[in-house]
Coordinates of C-alpha atoms in Angstrom, one line a residue:
M278 CA 214.0 46.9 -87.5
I279 CA 215.3 46.4 -84.0
R280 CA 212.6 47.1 -81.4
K281 CA 213.8 49.0 -78.4
P282 CA 212.9 47.9 -74.8
Y283 CA 210.8 50.9 -74.0
D284 CA 208.3 52.9 -76.0
I285 CA 208.7 56.5 -74.9
P286 CA 206.9 59.0 -77.2
K287 CA 209.1 61.5 -79.0
A288 CA 206.4 64.1 -78.3
L289 CA 207.0 63.6 -74.5
V290 CA 210.7 64.4 -74.8
C291 CA 209.9 67.4 -77.1
E292 CA 207.4 68.9 -74.7
A293 CA 209.8 68.3 -71.8
W294 CA 212.4 70.4 -73.8
L295 CA 209.9 73.3 -74.1
H296 CA 209.3 73.2 -70.3
V297 CA 213.1 73.3 -69.6
K298 CA 213.7 76.1 -72.1
A299 CA 210.9 78.2 -70.5
D300 CA 212.3 77.6 -67.0
Q301 CA 215.9 78.4 -68.1
G302 CA 218.3 77.4 -65.3
A303 CA 222.0 77.1 -64.9
A304 CA 224.4 74.7 -66.7
G305 CA 225.4 71.5 -65.0
I306 CA 228.8 69.9 -64.7
D307 CA 229.3 69.9 -68.5
A308 CA 228.9 73.7 -68.6
E309 CA 226.4 73.4 -71.4
T310 CA 223.8 76.2 -71.4
I311 CA 220.3 76.3 -72.8
E312 CA 221.6 78.3 -75.8
R313 CA 224.4 75.9 -76.6
F314 CA 222.0 72.9 -76.3
E315 CA 219.6 74.6 -78.7
E316 CA 222.3 75.1 -81.4
K317 CA 222.1 71.3 -82.2
L318 CA 218.6 70.8 -80.9
G319 CA 217.5 68.1 -83.2
D320 CA 220.6 65.9 -82.7
N321 CA 220.6 66.4 -78.9
L322 CA 216.9 65.6 -78.5
Y323 CA 217.1 62.5 -80.7
K324 CA 220.2 61.2 -78.9
L325 CA 218.5 61.7 -75.5
W326 CA 215.2 60.0 -76.7
N327 CA 217.1 57.1 -78.4
R328 CA 219.2 56.4 -75.2
M329 CA 216.1 56.6 -72.9
N330 CA 214.2 54.2 -75.2
S331 CA 217.0 51.7 -75.3
G332 CA 217.6 51.9 -71.5
S333 CA 221.2 53.0 -72.0
Y334 CA 220.7 56.5 -70.5
F335 CA 222.7 57.1 -67.4
P336 CA 222.4 60.5 -65.7
P337 CA 225.7 62.3 -65.2
P338 CA 226.7 63.6 -61.7
V339 CA 224.8 66.6 -60.5
K340 CA 226.6 69.9 -59.8
A341 CA 226.7 70.8 -56.1
V342 CA 226.0 74.6 -55.7
P343 CA 226.0 76.0 -52.1
I344 CA 223.2 78.5 -51.5
P345 CA 223.1 80.7 -48.3
K346 CA 220.2 80.1 -46.0
K347 CA 218.3 83.0 -44.4
S348 CA 218.8 81.3 -41.0
G349 CA 222.6 80.9 -41.6
G350 CA 224.6 78.2 -43.1
V351 CA 224.3 76.9 -46.6
R352 CA 221.9 74.6 -48.6
I353 CA 223.5 72.4 -51.2
L354 CA 221.5 72.3 -54.5
G355 CA 222.1 69.6 -57.0
I356 CA 222.0 71.1 -60.5
P357 CA 221.5 68.6 -63.4
T358 CA 222.7 69.1 -66.9
V359 CA 220.3 70.5 -69.5
A360 CA 219.9 67.1 -71.1
D361 CA 219.3 65.5 -67.7
R362 CA 216.7 68.1 -66.8
I363 CA 214.8 67.3 -70.1
A364 CA 214.9 63.6 -69.2
Q365 CA 213.7 64.3 -65.6
T366 CA 210.9 66.5 -66.9
A367 CA 209.8 63.8 -69.3
V368 CA 209.6 61.3 -66.5
K369 CA 207.8 63.7 -64.2
M370 CA 205.1 64.6 -66.8
R371 CA 204.0 61.0 -67.0
P372 CA 203.0 60.2 -63.4
E373 CA 202.3 63.7 -62.0
P374 CA 198.7 64.0 -63.5
R375 CA 197.6 60.9 -61.6
L376 CA 199.7 61.4 -58.5
D377 CA 198.7 65.1 -57.8
P378 CA 194.9 64.5 -57.4
M379 CA 195.7 61.8 -54.9
F380 CA 197.6 64.2 -52.6
R381 CA 195.6 65.7 -49.8
E382 CA 194.2 69.2 -49.9
D383 CA 196.3 70.4 -47.0
S384 CA 199.5 69.8 -49.0
Y385 CA 200.5 73.0 -50.8
G386 CA 204.2 72.7 -51.8
Y387 CA 205.3 72.1 -55.4
R388 CA 201.8 71.4 -56.7
P389 CA 200.1 72.8 -59.8
G390 CA 197.4 75.4 -58.8
K391 CA 198.5 75.6 -55.2
G392 CA 200.9 77.9 -53.4
A393 CA 202.2 79.4 -50.2
L394 CA 199.6 82.1 -49.9
E395 CA 196.8 79.5 -49.8
A396 CA 198.6 77.7 -47.0
I397 CA 198.9 81.1 -45.1
A398 CA 195.2 81.9 -45.5
V399 CA 194.1 78.4 -44.2
T400 CA 196.5 78.6 -41.3
R401 CA 195.2 82.1 -40.4
R402 CA 191.7 80.9 -40.3
R403 CA 192.5 77.8 -38.2
C404 CA 194.5 79.8 -35.7
W405 CA 191.3 81.5 -34.7
D406 CA 189.5 78.2 -34.2
Y407 CA 192.3 76.3 -32.4
D408 CA 194.2 77.5 -29.4
W409 CA 197.5 75.7 -30.0
V410 CA 199.9 75.2 -32.9
V411 CA 202.6 72.6 -33.4
E412 CA 205.2 74.0 -35.7
F413 CA 207.9 71.7 -37.1
D414 CA 210.5 71.5 -39.9
I415 CA 212.1 68.3 -41.2
R416 CA 215.9 68.5 -41.1
G417 CA 217.4 67.7 -44.4
L418 CA 214.3 66.3 -46.1
F419 CA 215.8 66.1 -49.6
D420 CA 219.1 64.8 -48.2
D421 CA 217.8 62.0 -46.1
L422 CA 214.8 60.5 -48.0
D423 CA 215.0 56.7 -47.8
H424 CA 215.4 55.2 -51.3
G425 CA 213.7 51.9 -50.4
L426 CA 210.5 53.5 -49.0
L427 CA 210.4 56.0 -51.8
I428 CA 210.7 53.4 -54.6
K429 CA 208.1 51.3 -52.8
A430 CA 205.7 54.2 -52.8
L431 CA 206.3 55.0 -56.4
R432 CA 205.9 51.4 -57.5
K433 CA 202.4 51.4 -56.0
H434 CA 201.2 54.1 -58.4
C435 CA 203.5 53.6 -61.4
Q436 CA 203.9 50.4 -63.4
E437 CA 206.0 51.8 -66.3
P438 CA 209.4 50.0 -66.1
W439 CA 211.3 52.9 -67.7
I440 CA 210.1 55.4 -65.1
L441 CA 211.1 53.1 -62.2
L442 CA 214.5 52.5 -63.9
Y443 CA 215.4 56.1 -64.4
V444 CA 214.1 57.3 -61.0
G445 CA 216.3 54.7 -59.4
R446 CA 219.3 55.9 -61.4
W447 CA 218.6 59.6 -60.5
L448 CA 218.4 58.7 -56.8
K449 CA 221.9 57.1 -56.9
A450 CA 223.5 59.6 -59.3
P451 CA 226.6 61.0 -57.6
M452 CA 227.2 64.7 -56.8
Q453 CA 230.2 66.7 -57.9
T454 CA 231.5 69.5 -55.7
M455 CA 232.9 72.8 -56.8
D456 CA 236.5 71.4 -56.4
G457 CA 235.7 68.3 -58.6
Q458 CA 235.2 65.8 -55.8
I459 CA 232.7 63.0 -56.6
L460 CA 230.3 62.1 -53.7
E461 CA 228.4 58.9 -53.9
R462 CA 224.8 59.0 -52.5
D463 CA 222.8 56.2 -50.9
K464 CA 219.9 58.3 -49.7
G465 CA 218.1 61.5 -50.5
T466 CA 217.2 63.1 -53.8
P467 CA 219.1 66.3 -55.1
Q468 CA 217.3 69.5 -54.1
G469 CA 217.4 71.2 -57.5
G470 CA 216.4 68.2 -59.6
V471 CA 213.2 68.5 -61.6
V472 CA 211.7 65.2 -60.3
S473 CA 212.7 65.7 -56.7
P474 CA 209.7 67.8 -55.5
L475 CA 207.2 65.2 -56.8
L476 CA 209.1 62.4 -55.1
A477 CA 209.3 64.3 -51.9
N478 CA 205.6 65.0 -51.9
L479 CA 204.9 61.3 -52.7
F480 CA 207.0 60.2 -49.7
L481 CA 205.5 62.7 -47.3
H482 CA 202.0 61.8 -48.5
Y483 CA 202.4 58.4 -46.9
A484 CA 204.9 59.4 -44.2
F485 CA 202.9 62.3 -42.8
D486 CA 199.7 63.4 -44.6
L487 CA 197.8 60.1 -44.8
W488 CA 199.3 59.0 -41.4
V489 CA 197.9 62.1 -39.7
A490 CA 194.4 61.5 -41.2
R491 CA 194.4 57.9 -39.9
H492 CA 196.0 58.3 -36.5
L493 CA 195.4 61.9 -35.3
H494 CA 191.7 62.4 -35.8
G495 CA 190.5 66.0 -35.5
V496 CA 194.0 67.5 -36.0
R497 CA 194.1 69.9 -38.9
Y498 CA 197.4 70.8 -40.6
A499 CA 199.0 72.7 -43.5
R500 CA 202.2 71.4 -45.1
Y501 CA 204.4 73.1 -47.6
A502 CA 207.2 70.6 -48.5
D503 CA 209.2 70.1 -45.3
D504 CA 207.5 72.9 -43.3
A505 CA 204.2 72.3 -41.6
V506 CA 201.9 73.4 -38.7
L507 CA 199.3 71.3 -36.9
H508 CA 196.4 72.8 -35.0
C509 CA 195.3 71.5 -31.6
K510 CA 192.6 72.3 -29.0
T511 CA 194.6 71.9 -25.8
L512 CA 198.2 72.0 -24.7
R513 CA 198.0 68.3 -23.7
Q514 CA 196.8 67.4 -27.1
A515 CA 199.6 69.4 -28.7
E516 CA 202.3 67.7 -26.6
H517 CA 200.8 64.3 -27.6
V518 CA 200.8 65.2 -31.3
L519 CA 204.4 66.4 -31.2
D520 CA 205.5 63.2 -29.5
C521 CA 203.6 61.1 -32.1
I522 CA 205.0 62.9 -35.2
R523 CA 208.5 62.8 -33.8
E524 CA 208.2 59.0 -33.5
R525 CA 206.6 58.7 -36.9
F526 CA 209.4 60.5 -38.7
Q527 CA 212.0 58.5 -36.8
A528 CA 210.3 55.4 -38.1
C529 CA 210.5 56.8 -41.6
K530 CA 214.2 57.6 -41.1
L531 CA 213.7 61.4 -40.9
E532 CA 214.4 63.8 -38.1
L533 CA 212.6 67.0 -36.9
H534 CA 214.8 70.1 -36.7
P535 CA 215.2 70.9 -33.0
D536 CA 215.4 74.7 -33.4
K537 CA 212.4 74.9 -35.7
T538 CA 210.0 72.6 -33.8
R539 CA 207.9 74.1 -31.0
I540 CA 204.4 74.4 -29.5
V541 CA 202.8 77.8 -29.8
Y542 CA 199.9 79.4 -27.9
C543 CA 197.6 81.5 -30.1
R544 CA 197.0 84.4 -27.6
D545 CA 194.5 87.1 -28.4
I546 CA 191.6 89.0 -26.7
N547 CA 189.7 85.8 -25.8
R548 CA 192.8 83.6 -25.1
T549 CA 194.8 85.3 -22.4
G550 CA 196.7 82.3 -21.0
D551 CA 200.4 82.3 -20.3
H552 CA 202.9 80.4 -22.4
P553 CA 206.5 81.1 -23.4
E554 CA 205.9 80.7 -27.1
V555 CA 203.2 82.9 -28.6
Q556 CA 204.4 83.3 -32.2
F557 CA 205.7 81.2 -35.1
T558 CA 206.9 81.9 -38.6
F559 CA 205.5 79.8 -41.5
L560 CA 206.5 80.4 -45.1
G561 CA 207.9 83.8 -44.5
Y562 CA 204.9 85.1 -42.4
T563 CA 205.1 85.6 -38.6
F564 CA 201.9 84.7 -36.7
R565 CA 201.6 86.5 -33.4
P566 CA 199.3 88.7 -31.2
R567 CA 198.8 92.0 -32.9
K568 CA 196.7 95.1 -32.3
A569 CA 193.7 95.4 -34.4
V570 CA 190.7 97.7 -34.8
D571 CA 187.2 96.4 -35.6
K572 CA 184.6 98.2 -37.7
Y573 CA 183.3 100.0 -34.7
G574 CA 186.7 101.5 -33.9
R575 CA 187.4 99.3 -30.9
V576 CA 191.0 98.3 -30.4
Y577 CA 191.7 94.7 -29.4
V578 CA 194.3 91.9 -29.8
N579 CA 194.1 89.5 -32.7
F580 CA 196.3 86.6 -33.6
S581 CA 197.2 87.2 -37.2
P582 CA 200.1 86.9 -39.7
A583 CA 202.3 89.5 -41.3
V584 CA 205.5 89.3 -43.4
S585 CA 208.3 88.2 -41.2
R586 CA 211.4 90.5 -40.5
D587 CA 213.7 88.1 -42.4
A588 CA 211.4 88.2 -45.4
L589 CA 211.3 92.0 -45.3
K590 CA 215.0 92.2 -45.2
A591 CA 215.2 89.8 -48.2
M592 CA 212.7 92.0 -50.1
H593 CA 214.6 95.2 -49.3
S594 CA 217.9 93.6 -50.3
A595 CA 216.4 92.3 -53.6
G596 CA 214.8 95.7 -54.3
S597 CA 218.1 97.5 -53.6
E598 CA 220.0 95.1 -55.9
A599 CA 217.3 95.6 -58.6
A600 CA 217.5 99.4 -58.4
L601 CA 221.3 99.2 -58.6
R602 CA 221.1 97.0 -61.7
V603 CA 218.5 99.4 -63.3
G604 CA 220.8 102.3 -62.5
E605 CA 223.6 100.6 -64.3
G606 CA 221.5 100.1 -67.4
A607 CA 219.9 96.7 -66.8
E608 CA 216.8 96.2 -68.8
D609 CA 215.1 93.7 -66.5
S610 CA 213.9 94.9 -63.0
R611 CA 213.4 91.3 -62.0
A612 CA 217.1 90.5 -62.3
P613 CA 217.5 89.2 -58.7
Q614 CA 214.6 86.9 -59.1
R615 CA 215.8 85.6 -62.4
Q616 CA 219.3 85.0 -61.0
V617 CA 217.8 82.6 -58.5
E618 CA 215.6 81.0 -61.2
R619 CA 218.7 80.4 -63.3
V620 CA 220.4 78.5 -60.5
Q621 CA 217.4 76.4 -59.6
P622 CA 214.2 76.6 -61.8
G623 CA 211.1 76.6 -59.7
V624 CA 212.6 78.0 -56.5
V625 CA 211.0 81.4 -57.1
E626 CA 207.2 80.8 -57.4
G627 CA 205.7 81.7 -60.7
E628 CA 203.4 80.5 -63.4
P629 CA 204.2 77.0 -64.5
A630 CA 205.4 76.5 -68.0
R631 CA 202.5 76.5 -70.4
S632 CA 201.8 73.1 -71.9
L633 CA 201.1 73.0 -75.7
A634 CA 197.7 71.7 -76.4
K635 CA 197.7 71.9 -80.2
C636 CA 199.9 69.5 -82.2
H637 CA 200.7 72.0 -84.9
T638 CA 202.2 74.4 -82.3
L639 CA 204.3 71.6 -81.0
Q640 CA 205.6 70.7 -84.4
Q641 CA 206.4 74.3 -85.3
A642 CA 208.6 74.6 -82.1
T643 CA 210.5 71.3 -82.6
P644 CA 212.6 69.5 -85.2
D645 CA 211.1 67.4 -88.0
W646 CA 212.1 64.1 -86.4
I647 CA 209.3 64.3 -83.9
G648 CA 206.7 63.1 -86.4
C649 CA 203.8 62.9 -83.9
D650 CA 200.1 63.4 -83.8
A651 CA 197.9 65.0 -81.2
G652 CA 197.1 61.6 -79.7
Q653 CA 200.8 61.0 -78.7
C654 CA 200.8 64.1 -76.6
I655 CA 197.8 62.8 -74.7
E656 CA 199.2 59.3 -74.5
A657 CA 202.4 60.7 -72.9
R658 CA 200.4 61.7 -69.9
Q659 CA 198.2 58.7 -69.5
G660 CA 198.8 55.6 -67.5
I661 CA 197.1 52.9 -65.4
L662 CA 196.9 53.7 -61.6
G663 CA 198.4 50.9 -59.5
G664 CA 196.3 49.5 -56.8
G665 CA 196.6 47.3 -53.7
E666 CA 196.1 48.2 -50.1
Q667 CA 199.0 46.2 -48.7
F668 CA 201.5 49.0 -49.2
E669 CA 199.4 51.5 -47.2
E670 CA 198.9 49.1 -44.4
E671 CA 202.7 48.6 -44.2
F672 CA 203.8 52.2 -44.6
V673 CA 201.0 54.1 -42.9
G674 CA 199.4 51.5 -40.7
P675 CA 195.7 50.7 -40.2
A676 CA 193.3 53.3 -39.1
R677 CA 192.5 53.3 -35.4
V678 CA 190.2 55.2 -33.1
V679 CA 192.0 57.7 -30.9
V680 CA 190.5 58.3 -27.4
P681 CA 190.3 62.1 -26.6
L682 CA 193.0 63.2 -24.2
D683 CA 191.0 65.9 -22.5
R684 CA 187.4 65.7 -21.4
V685 CA 187.1 69.4 -20.5
Q686 CA 186.6 70.7 -24.1
S687 CA 182.9 71.0 -23.7
A688 CA 183.3 73.1 -20.5
T689 CA 185.9 75.2 -22.3
R690 CA 183.5 75.9 -25.2
E691 CA 180.8 76.9 -22.7
I692 CA 183.2 79.4 -21.0
N693 CA 184.2 80.8 -24.4
A694 CA 180.6 81.2 -25.3
L695 CA 180.1 83.6 -22.4
R696 CA 183.0 85.8 -23.5
L697 CA 182.5 88.9 -25.6
S698 CA 184.2 87.8 -28.8
V699 CA 185.1 90.0 -31.7
R700 CA 184.7 88.6 -35.2
P701 CA 188.2 88.7 -36.9
E702 CA 186.7 88.9 -40.3
T703 CA 185.3 92.4 -39.6
S704 CA 188.6 93.9 -38.3
R705 CA 191.8 95.3 -39.6
V706 CA 195.3 95.0 -38.3
V707 CA 197.0 98.1 -37.1

């Protein structure tokens, strides 16, 4: 019997198929749908597993699909084939259980058990405690990720050769446009790939999250993928923070979006200073001064979030489309959402695909060739965490003590203590 170079459990590929089937999604360049793939499920899964085990699996080009942006223009999604999504899911399931606990608590995007509403709630609370906000967006994050730095970060935490092999091949897989043109890629990871969000979070963990903790002491932030806000005490500190993160991303071969990066003053009843920017939009919510009424019936100005106008327009548009579909006899009122989910699984937030815990359930849902026991399902998720501090010192830099920029904060706190403040928790927004 010829021994294959890699030992990938059949159960891992099988469970990956269940996740892909649950998420549905559009067909790739081969036009093969989930239903067509399932017609010969046993043969298709065995062929994929066999090729991955032998190291002979090469991902086909991803299908380029233009999606309109709310702010104008288009975003190019890279849609893999069904078989390639299964392979990516199998690879993602292996390192994710040990990578996710390593990510910092202020990272909310594409993580199990975390979401946008948690980031909004944290940002709302911190806008009451900090007077200034630095809002930024990374231009073309998924298109411009540096392959060398990304593989370097992955190698620190993952020693399985087959994972490194296939991630490297996915990063270099070409993209095929709607007119059939093949575009080679030497940077970035397709937005639409199953493994791309995990790779982006790993990259930004070192490029931003860990770097902020080491170099910008006392600065709090919330990040959802390539969107983030940082909270500062003074304008001078905010300007310094913005200059630092701009230089940091340039060093990591990324660029801040000039139209979506600004310093915002959190104006309310206690903060009455003058600044041209007094509102920002984060994850579909606009934070700005709003009229509010406390429990005693007193009207005051509070800095708080509400659904943005663009998000409301999108909701009304989706609702109108859903009503039209129902009027035409559609059975599913969530048709607009499902249409987006079919193009790119995971774009619309929802419950993650349920992982099968019992082996007999796994065997009932898959062909006979699996032949696994419950232990294999657990082994598919286990691995040894890579160590070494050399990578962090090179990528993030050593921790250093930051001298406070302003020495008037104590005086500012004393002045604020003399003001009649209203507790935001006991108020409601009008």
